[in-house]
PDB file of N, CA and C in Angstrom:
ATOM      1  N   MET L  23     -11.546  -3.625  11.313  1.00 50.00           N
ATOM      2  CA  MET L  23     -10.230  -3.769  11.904  1.00 50.00           C
ATOM      3  C   MET L  23      -9.211  -4.022  10.785  1.00 50.00           C
ATOM      4  N   ILE L  24      -8.093  -3.334  10.841  1.00 59.00           N
ATOM      5  CA  ILE L  24      -7.077  -3.451   9.803  1.00 59.00           C
ATOM      6  C   ILE L  24      -6.281  -4.726   9.950  1.00 59.00           C
ATOM      7  N   GLY L  25      -5.979  -5.157  11.133  1.00 65.00           N
ATOM      8  CA  GLY L  25      -5.205  -6.377  11.311  1.00 65.00           C
ATOM      9  C   GLY L  25      -4.329  -6.313  12.538  1.00 65.00           C
ATOM     10  N   ASP L  26      -3.321  -7.155  12.547  1.00 74.00           N
ATOM     11  CA  ASP L  26      -2.422  -7.213  13.689  1.00 74.00           C
ATOM     12  C   ASP L  26      -1.488  -6.002  13.699  1.00 74.00           C
ATOM     13  N   GLU L  27      -0.712  -5.870  14.763  1.00 83.00           N
ATOM     14  CA  GLU L  27       0.162  -4.708  14.913  1.00 83.00           C
ATOM     15  C   GLU L  27       1.193  -4.604  13.793  1.00 83.00           C
ATOM     16  N   GLU L  28       1.714  -5.735  13.340  1.00 83.00           N
ATOM     17  CA  GLU L  28       2.696  -5.717  12.247  1.00 83.00           C
ATOM     18  C   GLU L  28       2.069  -5.164  10.975  1.00 83.00           C
ATOM     19  N   SER L  29       0.870  -5.629  10.641  1.00 82.00           N
ATOM     20  CA  SER L  29       0.182  -5.147   9.436  1.00 82.00           C
ATOM     21  C   SER L  29      -0.140  -3.663   9.557  1.00 82.00           C
ATOM     22  N   ILE L  30      -0.586  -3.253  10.718  1.00 86.00           N
ATOM     23  CA  ILE L  30      -0.905  -1.842  10.932  1.00 86.00           C
ATOM     24  C   ILE L  30       0.351  -0.994  10.746  1.00 86.00           C
ATOM     25  N   GLY L  31       1.476  -1.472  11.278  1.00 90.00           N
ATOM     26  CA  GLY L  31       2.736  -0.748  11.123  1.00 90.00           C
ATOM     27  C   GLY L  31       3.146  -0.628   9.675  1.00 90.00           C
ATOM     28  N   GLN L  32       2.972  -1.704   8.918  1.00 89.00           N
ATOM     29  CA  GLN L  32       3.323  -1.672   7.496  1.00 89.00           C
ATOM     30  C   GLN L  32       2.427  -0.706   6.727  1.00 89.00           C
ATOM     31  N   VAL L  33       1.134  -0.708   7.047  1.00 89.00           N
ATOM     32  CA  VAL L  33       0.206   0.215   6.381  1.00 89.00           C
ATOM     33  C   VAL L  33       0.590   1.653   6.702  1.00 89.00           C
ATOM     34  N   LEU L  34       0.859   1.926   7.964  1.00 92.00           N
ATOM     35  CA  LEU L  34       1.234   3.286   8.355  1.00 92.00           C
ATOM     36  C   LEU L  34       2.528   3.724   7.675  1.00 92.00           C
ATOM     37  N   ASN L  35       3.501   2.833   7.563  1.00 93.00           N
ATOM     38  CA  ASN L  35       4.751   3.169   6.872  1.00 93.00           C
ATOM     39  C   ASN L  35       4.496   3.515   5.417  1.00 93.00           C
ATOM     40  N   ARG L  36       3.653   2.742   4.768  1.00 91.00           N
ATOM     41  CA  ARG L  36       3.338   3.013   3.361  1.00 91.00           C
ATOM     42  C   ARG L  36       2.604   4.337   3.207  1.00 91.00           C
ATOM     43  N   LEU L  37       1.685   4.611   4.116  1.00 94.00           N
ATOM     44  CA  LEU L  37       0.941   5.867   4.039  1.00 94.00           C
ATOM     45  C   LEU L  37       1.842   7.063   4.317  1.00 94.00           C
ATOM     46  N   ARG L  38       2.756   6.924   5.264  1.00 95.00           N
ATOM     47  CA  ARG L  38       3.699   8.012   5.539  1.00 95.00           C
ATOM     48  C   ARG L  38       4.616   8.251   4.339  1.00 95.00           C
ATOM     49  N   ARG L  39       5.047   7.173   3.693  1.00 93.00           N
ATOM     50  CA  ARG L  39       5.878   7.296   2.502  1.00 93.00           C
ATOM     51  C   ARG L  39       5.101   8.027   1.400  1.00 93.00           C
ATOM     52  N   ALA L  40       3.845   7.648   1.224  1.00 94.00           N
ATOM     53  CA  ALA L  40       3.009   8.298   0.212  1.00 94.00           C
ATOM     54  C   ALA L  40       2.805   9.772   0.554  1.00 94.00           C
ATOM     55  N   GLN L  41       2.646  10.061   1.827  1.00 96.00           N
ATOM     56  CA  GLN L  41       2.476  11.448   2.255  1.00 96.00           C
ATOM     57  C   GLN L  41       3.715  12.273   1.908  1.00 96.00           C
ATOM     58  N   GLY L  42       4.885  11.711   2.147  1.00 95.00           N
ATOM     59  CA  GLY L  42       6.124  12.397   1.793  1.00 95.00           C
ATOM     60  C   GLY L  42       6.263  12.585   0.297  1.00 95.00           C
ATOM     61  N   GLN L  43       5.902  11.547  -0.456  1.00 94.00           N
ATOM     62  CA  GLN L  43       5.970  11.645  -1.915  1.00 94.00           C
ATOM     63  C   GLN L  43       5.008  12.706  -2.434  1.00 94.00           C
ATOM     64  N   LEU L  44       3.823  12.774  -1.848  1.00 96.00           N
ATOM     65  CA  LEU L  44       2.848  13.764  -2.278  1.00 96.00           C
ATOM     66  C   LEU L  44       3.352  15.175  -1.987  1.00 96.00           C
ATOM     67  N   GLY L  45       3.983  15.354  -0.842  1.00 96.00           N
ATOM     68  CA  GLY L  45       4.594  16.651  -0.543  1.00 96.00           C
ATOM     69  C   GLY L  45       5.644  17.002  -1.583  1.00 96.00           C
ATOM     70  N   GLY L  46       6.396  15.995  -2.008  1.00 95.00           N
ATOM     71  CA  GLY L  46       7.392  16.215  -3.055  1.00 95.00           C
ATOM     72  C   GLY L  46       6.761  16.618  -4.369  1.00 95.00           C
ATOM     73  N   VAL L  47       5.637  16.005  -4.710  1.00 96.00           N
ATOM     74  CA  VAL L  47       4.931  16.360  -5.951  1.00 96.00           C
ATOM     75  C   VAL L  47       4.452  17.805  -5.879  1.00 96.00           C
ATOM     76  N   ILE L  48       3.902  18.192  -4.746  1.00 97.00           N
ATOM     77  CA  ILE L  48       3.432  19.574  -4.585  1.00 97.00           C
ATOM     78  C   ILE L  48       4.591  20.546  -4.760  1.00 97.00           C
ATOM     79  N   ASN L  49       5.725  20.237  -4.135  1.00 97.00           N
ATOM     80  CA  ASN L  49       6.908  21.100  -4.283  1.00 97.00           C
ATOM     81  C   ASN L  49       7.367  21.170  -5.728  1.00 97.00           C
ATOM     82  N   MET L  50       7.340  20.036  -6.427  1.00 97.00           N
ATOM     83  CA  MET L  50       7.763  20.003  -7.821  1.00 97.00           C
ATOM     84  C   MET L  50       6.885  20.914  -8.673  1.00 97.00           C
ATOM     85  N   ILE L  51       5.583  20.869  -8.412  1.00 96.00           N
ATOM     86  CA  ILE L  51       4.658  21.708  -9.184  1.00 96.00           C
ATOM     87  C   ILE L  51       4.912  23.182  -8.867  1.00 96.00           C
ATOM     88  N   GLU L  52       5.091  23.487  -7.590  1.00 97.00           N
ATOM     89  CA  GLU L  52       5.353  24.876  -7.191  1.00 97.00           C
ATOM     90  C   GLU L  52       6.660  25.402  -7.792  1.00 97.00           C
ATOM     91  N   GLU L  53       7.632  24.521  -7.973  1.00 97.00           N
ATOM     92  CA  GLU L  53       8.924  24.911  -8.546  1.00 97.00           C
ATOM     93  C   GLU L  53       8.902  24.931 -10.067  1.00 97.00           C
ATOM     94  N   GLY L  54       7.807  24.486 -10.666  1.00 96.00           N
ATOM     95  CA  GLY L  54       7.697  24.482 -12.115  1.00 96.00           C
ATOM     96  C   GLY L  54       8.511  23.385 -12.780  1.00 96.00           C
ATOM     97  N   ARG L  55       8.653  22.266 -12.096  1.00 96.00           N
ATOM     98  CA  ARG L  55       9.437  21.152 -12.637  1.00 96.00           C
ATOM     99  C   ARG L  55       8.775  20.567 -13.873  1.00 96.00           C
ATOM    100  N   ASP L  56       9.550  19.793 -14.601  1.00 95.00           N
ATOM    101  CA  ASP L  56       9.112  19.169 -15.847  1.00 95.00           C
ATOM    102  C   ASP L  56       7.894  18.268 -15.602  1.00 95.00           C
ATOM    103  N   CYS L  57       6.960  18.321 -16.519  1.00 94.00           N
ATOM    104  CA  CYS L  57       5.719  17.548 -16.428  1.00 94.00           C
ATOM    105  C   CYS L  57       6.001  16.051 -16.267  1.00 94.00           C
ATOM    106  N   LYS L  58       6.963  15.542 -17.022  1.00 95.00           N
ATOM    107  CA  LYS L  58       7.285  14.113 -16.969  1.00 95.00           C
ATOM    108  C   LYS L  58       7.717  13.701 -15.560  1.00 95.00           C
ATOM    109  N   ASP L  59       8.534  14.528 -14.922  1.00 95.00           N
ATOM    110  CA  ASP L  59       8.994  14.224 -13.567  1.00 95.00           C
ATOM    111  C   ASP L  59       7.838  14.257 -12.563  1.00 95.00           C
ATOM    112  N   VAL L  60       6.967  15.231 -12.717  1.00 96.00           N
ATOM    113  CA  VAL L  60       5.815  15.360 -11.811  1.00 96.00           C
ATOM    114  C   VAL L  60       4.897  14.144 -11.955  1.00 96.00           C
ATOM    115  N   VAL L  61       4.600  13.772 -13.180  1.00 96.00           N
ATOM    116  CA  VAL L  61       3.706  12.636 -13.415  1.00 96.00           C
ATOM    117  C   VAL L  61       4.331  11.340 -12.893  1.00 96.00           C
ATOM    118  N   THR L  62       5.625  11.184 -13.061  1.00 95.00           N
ATOM    119  CA  THR L  62       6.313   9.994 -12.552  1.00 95.00           C
ATOM    120  C   THR L  62       6.167   9.893 -11.036  1.00 95.00           C
ATOM    121  N   GLN L  63       6.378  11.008 -10.334  1.00 95.00           N
ATOM    122  CA  GLN L  63       6.245  10.998  -8.880  1.00 95.00           C
ATOM    123  C   GLN L  63       4.791  10.815  -8.449  1.00 95.00           C
ATOM    124  N   LEU L  64       3.886  11.396  -9.197  1.00 95.00           N
ATOM    125  CA  LEU L  64       2.468  11.228  -8.883  1.00 95.00           C
ATOM    126  C   LEU L  64       2.050   9.770  -9.026  1.00 95.00           C
ATOM    127  N   ALA L  65       2.569   9.093 -10.024  1.00 95.00           N
ATOM    128  CA  ALA L  65       2.293   7.664 -10.205  1.00 95.00           C
ATOM    129  C   ALA L  65       2.838   6.863  -9.022  1.00 95.00           C
ATOM    130  N   ALA L  66       4.003   7.259  -8.503  1.00 93.00           N
ATOM    131  CA  ALA L  66       4.574   6.575  -7.340  1.00 93.00           C
ATOM    132  C   ALA L  66       3.683   6.751  -6.118  1.00 93.00           C
ATOM    133  N   VAL L  67       3.125   7.942  -5.948  1.00 95.00           N
ATOM    134  CA  VAL L  67       2.197   8.178  -4.839  1.00 95.00           C
ATOM    135  C   VAL L  67       0.975   7.277  -4.977  1.00 95.00           C
ATOM    136  N   SER L  68       0.451   7.205  -6.171  1.00 92.00           N
ATOM    137  CA  SER L  68      -0.719   6.383  -6.428  1.00 92.00           C
ATOM    138  C   SER L  68      -0.451   4.913  -6.103  1.00 92.00           C
ATOM    139  N   ARG L  69       0.703   4.406  -6.536  1.00 91.00           N
ATOM    140  CA  ARG L  69       1.064   3.012  -6.245  1.00 91.00           C
ATOM    141  C   ARG L  69       1.201   2.779  -4.739  1.00 91.00           C
ATOM    142  N   ALA L  70       1.802   3.738  -4.038  1.00 90.00           N
ATOM    143  CA  ALA L  70       1.967   3.597  -2.592  1.00 90.00           C
ATOM    144  C   ALA L  70       0.609   3.528  -1.896  1.00 90.00           C
ATOM    145  N   LEU L  71      -0.326   4.348  -2.326  1.00 90.00           N
ATOM    146  CA  LEU L  71      -1.675   4.316  -1.750  1.00 90.00           C
ATOM    147  C   LEU L  71      -2.386   3.008  -2.085  1.00 90.00           C
ATOM    148  N   ASP L  72      -2.230   2.546  -3.316  1.00 86.00           N
ATOM    149  CA  ASP L  72      -2.829   1.270  -3.703  1.00 86.00           C
ATOM    150  C   ASP L  72      -2.290   0.138  -2.840  1.00 86.00           C
ATOM    151  N   ARG L  73      -0.983   0.126  -2.621  1.00 87.00           N
ATOM    152  CA  ARG L  73      -0.370  -0.935  -1.819  1.00 87.00           C
ATOM    153  C   ARG L  73      -0.879  -0.889  -0.376  1.00 87.00           C
ATOM    154  N   ALA L  74      -1.040   0.300   0.157  1.00 87.00           N
ATOM    155  CA  ALA L  74      -1.573   0.423   1.517  1.00 87.00           C
ATOM    156  C   ALA L  74      -3.007  -0.115   1.566  1.00 87.00           C
ATOM    157  N   GLY L  75      -3.793   0.235   0.564  1.00 83.00           N
ATOM    158  CA  GLY L  75      -5.176  -0.251   0.514  1.00 83.00           C
ATOM    159  C   GLY L  75      -5.254  -1.756   0.386  1.00 83.00           C
ATOM    160  N   PHE L  76      -4.421  -2.320  -0.473  1.00 82.00           N
ATOM    161  CA  PHE L  76      -4.406  -3.775  -0.630  1.00 82.00           C
ATOM    162  C   PHE L  76      -3.965  -4.461   0.650  1.00 82.00           C
ATOM    163  N   LYS L  77      -3.031  -3.854   1.361  1.00 84.00           N
ATOM    164  CA  LYS L  77      -2.559  -4.433   2.621  1.00 84.00           C
ATOM    165  C   LYS L  77      -3.706  -4.459   3.636  1.00 84.00           C
ATOM    166  N   ILE L  78      -4.477  -3.405   3.666  1.00 80.00           N
ATOM    167  CA  ILE L  78      -5.623  -3.355   4.580  1.00 80.00           C
ATOM    168  C   ILE L  78      -6.630  -4.446   4.223  1.00 80.00           C
ATOM    169  N   VAL L  79      -6.938  -4.567   2.935  1.00 78.00           N
ATOM    170  CA  VAL L  79      -7.896  -5.584   2.495  1.00 78.00           C
ATOM    171  C   VAL L  79      -7.361  -6.983   2.783  1.00 78.00           C
ATOM    172  N   ALA L  80      -6.100  -7.210   2.479  1.00 77.00           N
ATOM    173  CA  ALA L  80      -5.506  -8.525   2.697  1.00 77.00           C
ATOM    174  C   ALA L  80      -5.511  -8.885   4.177  1.00 77.00           C
ATOM    175  N   SER L  81      -5.208  -7.928   5.014  1.00 77.00           N
ATOM    176  CA  SER L  81      -5.207  -8.190   6.456  1.00 77.00           C
ATOM    177  C   SER L  81      -6.608  -8.528   6.955  1.00 77.00           C
ATOM    178  N   GLY L  82      -7.590  -7.799   6.436  1.00 71.00           N
ATOM    179  CA  GLY L  82      -8.975  -8.084   6.828  1.00 71.00           C
ATOM    180  C   GLY L  82      -9.413  -9.467   6.388  1.00 71.00           C
ATOM    181  N   LEU L  83      -9.043  -9.849   5.173  1.00 68.00           N
ATOM    182  CA  LEU L  83      -9.392 -11.187   4.695  1.00 68.00           C
ATOM    183  C   LEU L  83      -8.681 -12.267   5.500  1.00 68.00           C
ATOM    184  N   ARG L  84      -7.462 -11.988   5.876  1.00 66.00           N
ATOM    185  CA  ARG L  84      -6.719 -12.971   6.675  1.00 66.00           C
ATOM    186  C   ARG L  84      -7.442 -13.228   7.989  1.00 66.00           C
ATOM    187  N   GLU L  85      -7.918 -12.176   8.608  1.00 67.00           N
ATOM    188  CA  GLU L  85      -8.653 -12.346   9.859  1.00 67.00           C
ATOM    189  C   GLU L  85      -9.887 -13.215   9.639  1.00 67.00           C
ATOM    190  N   CYS L  86     -10.561 -12.986   8.531  1.00 60.00           N
ATOM    191  CA  CYS L  86     -11.745 -13.794   8.224  1.00 60.00           C
ATOM    192  C   CYS L  86     -11.367 -15.245   7.952  1.00 60.00           C
ATOM    193  N   MET L  87     -10.263 -15.446   7.235  1.00 61.00           N
ATOM    194  CA  MET L  87      -9.872 -16.785   6.822  1.00 61.00           C
ATOM    195  C   MET L  87      -9.246 -17.603   7.942  1.00 61.00           C
ATOM    196  N   THR L  88      -8.728 -16.967   8.960  1.00 63.00           N
ATOM    197  CA  THR L  88      -8.069 -17.712  10.025  1.00 63.00           C
ATOM    198  C   THR L  88      -9.056 -18.183  11.083  1.00 63.00           C
ATOM    199  N   GLY L  89     -10.330 -17.976  10.829  1.00 56.00           N
ATOM    200  CA  GLY L  89     -11.355 -18.482  11.729  1.00 56.00           C
ATOM    201  C   GLY L  89     -11.523 -19.979  11.580  1.00 56.00           C
ATOM    202  N   ASP L  90     -12.674 -20.499  11.930  1.00 50.00           N
ATOM    203  CA  ASP L  90     -12.923 -21.936  11.917  1.00 50.00           C
ATOM    204  C   ASP L  90     -12.907 -22.552  10.520  1.00 50.00           C
ATOM    205  N   ALA L  91     -13.202 -21.772   9.488  1.00 49.00           N
ATOM    206  CA  ALA L  91     -13.408 -22.342   8.162  1.00 49.00           C
ATOM    207  C   ALA L  91     -12.122 -22.660   7.405  1.00 49.00           C
ATOM    208  N   ALA L  92     -11.013 -22.062   7.739  1.00 51.00           N
ATOM    209  CA  ALA L  92      -9.809 -22.205   6.910  1.00 51.00           C
ATOM    210  C   ALA L  92      -8.808 -23.156   7.544  1.00 51.00           C
ATOM    211  N   ASP L  93      -8.528 -24.246   6.850  1.00 51.00           N
ATOM    212  CA  ASP L  93      -7.508 -25.181   7.315  1.00 51.00           C
ATOM    213  C   ASP L  93      -6.117 -24.716   6.890  1.00 51.00           C
ATOM    214  N   GLU L  94      -6.013 -24.208   5.663  1.00 57.00           N
ATOM    215  CA  GLU L  94      -4.736 -23.740   5.139  1.00 57.00           C
ATOM    216  C   GLU L  94      -4.876 -22.280   4.741  1.00 57.00           C
ATOM    217  N   ALA L  95      -4.769 -21.401   5.722  1.00 64.00           N
ATOM    218  CA  ALA L  95      -4.927 -19.973   5.456  1.00 64.00           C
ATOM    219  C   ALA L  95      -3.722 -19.432   4.702  1.00 64.00           C
ATOM    220  N   MET L  96      -3.980 -18.523   3.771  1.00 68.00           N
ATOM    221  CA  MET L  96      -2.910 -17.870   3.035  1.00 68.00           C
ATOM    222  C   MET L  96      -2.268 -16.818   3.927  1.00 68.00           C
ATOM    223  N   THR L  97      -1.012 -16.509   3.653  1.00 73.00           N
ATOM    224  CA  THR L  97      -0.364 -15.435   4.392  1.00 73.00           C
ATOM    225  C   THR L  97      -0.853 -14.095   3.852  1.00 73.00           C
ATOM    226  N   VAL L  98      -0.678 -13.052   4.634  1.00 73.00           N
ATOM    227  CA  VAL L  98      -1.055 -11.710   4.195  1.00 73.00           C
ATOM    228  C   VAL L  98      -0.277 -11.348   2.939  1.00 73.00           C
ATOM    229  N   GLU L  99       1.002 -11.705   2.895  1.00 80.00           N
ATOM    230  CA  GLU L  99       1.831 -11.389   1.731  1.00 80.00           C
ATOM    231  C   GLU L  99       1.315 -12.094   0.473  1.00 80.00           C
ATOM    232  N   GLN L 100       0.864 -13.336   0.598  1.00 76.00           N
ATOM    233  CA  GLN L 100       0.329 -14.056  -0.554  1.00 76.00           C
ATOM    234  C   GLN L 100      -0.948 -13.404  -1.067  1.00 76.00           C
ATOM    235  N   MET L 101      -1.838 -13.024  -0.153  1.00 71.00           N
ATOM    236  CA  MET L 101      -3.070 -12.360  -0.559  1.00 71.00           C
ATOM    237  C   MET L 101      -2.777 -11.009  -1.173  1.00 71.00           C
ATOM    238  N   GLU L 102      -1.815 -10.281  -0.595  1.00 74.00           N
ATOM    239  CA  GLU L 102      -1.456  -8.979  -1.127  1.00 74.00           C
ATOM    240  C   GLU L 102      -0.940  -9.111  -2.556  1.00 74.00           C
ATOM    241  N   LYS L 103      -0.109 -10.095  -2.820  1.00 78.00           N
ATOM    242  CA  LYS L 103       0.411 -10.312  -4.179  1.00 78.00           C
ATOM    243  C   LYS L 103      -0.722 -10.603  -5.153  1.00 78.00           C
ATOM    244  N   LEU L 104      -1.721 -11.360  -4.697  1.00 70.00           N
ATOM    245  CA  LEU L 104      -2.864 -11.638  -5.560  1.00 70.00           C
ATOM    246  C   LEU L 104      -3.613 -10.354  -5.909  1.00 70.00           C
ATOM    247  N   PHE L 105      -3.845  -9.514  -4.903  1.00 69.00           N
ATOM    248  CA  PHE L 105      -4.534  -8.255  -5.159  1.00 69.00           C
ATOM    249  C   PHE L 105      -3.718  -7.366  -6.084  1.00 69.00           C
ATOM    250  N   LEU L 106      -2.416  -7.322  -5.886  1.00 74.00           N
ATOM    251  CA  LEU L 106      -1.580  -6.478  -6.740  1.00 74.00           C
ATOM    252  C   LEU L 106      -1.559  -6.994  -8.172  1.00 74.00           C
ATOM    253  N   ALA L 107      -1.657  -8.296  -8.340  1.00 71.00           N
ATOM    254  CA  ALA L 107      -1.702  -8.855  -9.689  1.00 71.00           C
ATOM    255  C   ALA L 107      -2.978  -8.426 -10.419  1.00 71.00           C
ATOM    256  N   LEU L 108      -4.031  -8.163  -9.689  1.00 62.00           N
ATOM    257  CA  LEU L 108      -5.292  -7.751 -10.288  1.00 62.00           C
ATOM    258  C   LEU L 108      -5.346  -6.250 -10.578  1.00 62.00           C
ATOM    259  N   ALA L 109      -4.462  -5.515  -9.946  1.00 64.00           N
ATOM    260  CA  ALA L 109      -4.512  -4.045 -10.079  1.00 64.00           C
ATOM    261  C   ALA L 109      -4.002  -3.585 -11.425  1.00 64.00           C
TER     262      ALA L 109
END
């Protein structure tokens, strides 16, 4: 399970953004755009996918942590920042 409706919405928004960016990269390559521009956009797609993945992981951990064992559960945003710091 990915998480609550808010988390699912955020993940879907990030994935849709990445999908649009990837379409842009494909168009750039088809148009013969400069390599530097293509790589820059490709890196943005990669970051968007990473953020979506971290959000999924963070949401899953939150569900685990909000059970009986956690007195002071971290927020999804706090866990996400930790994962991004490791990336």
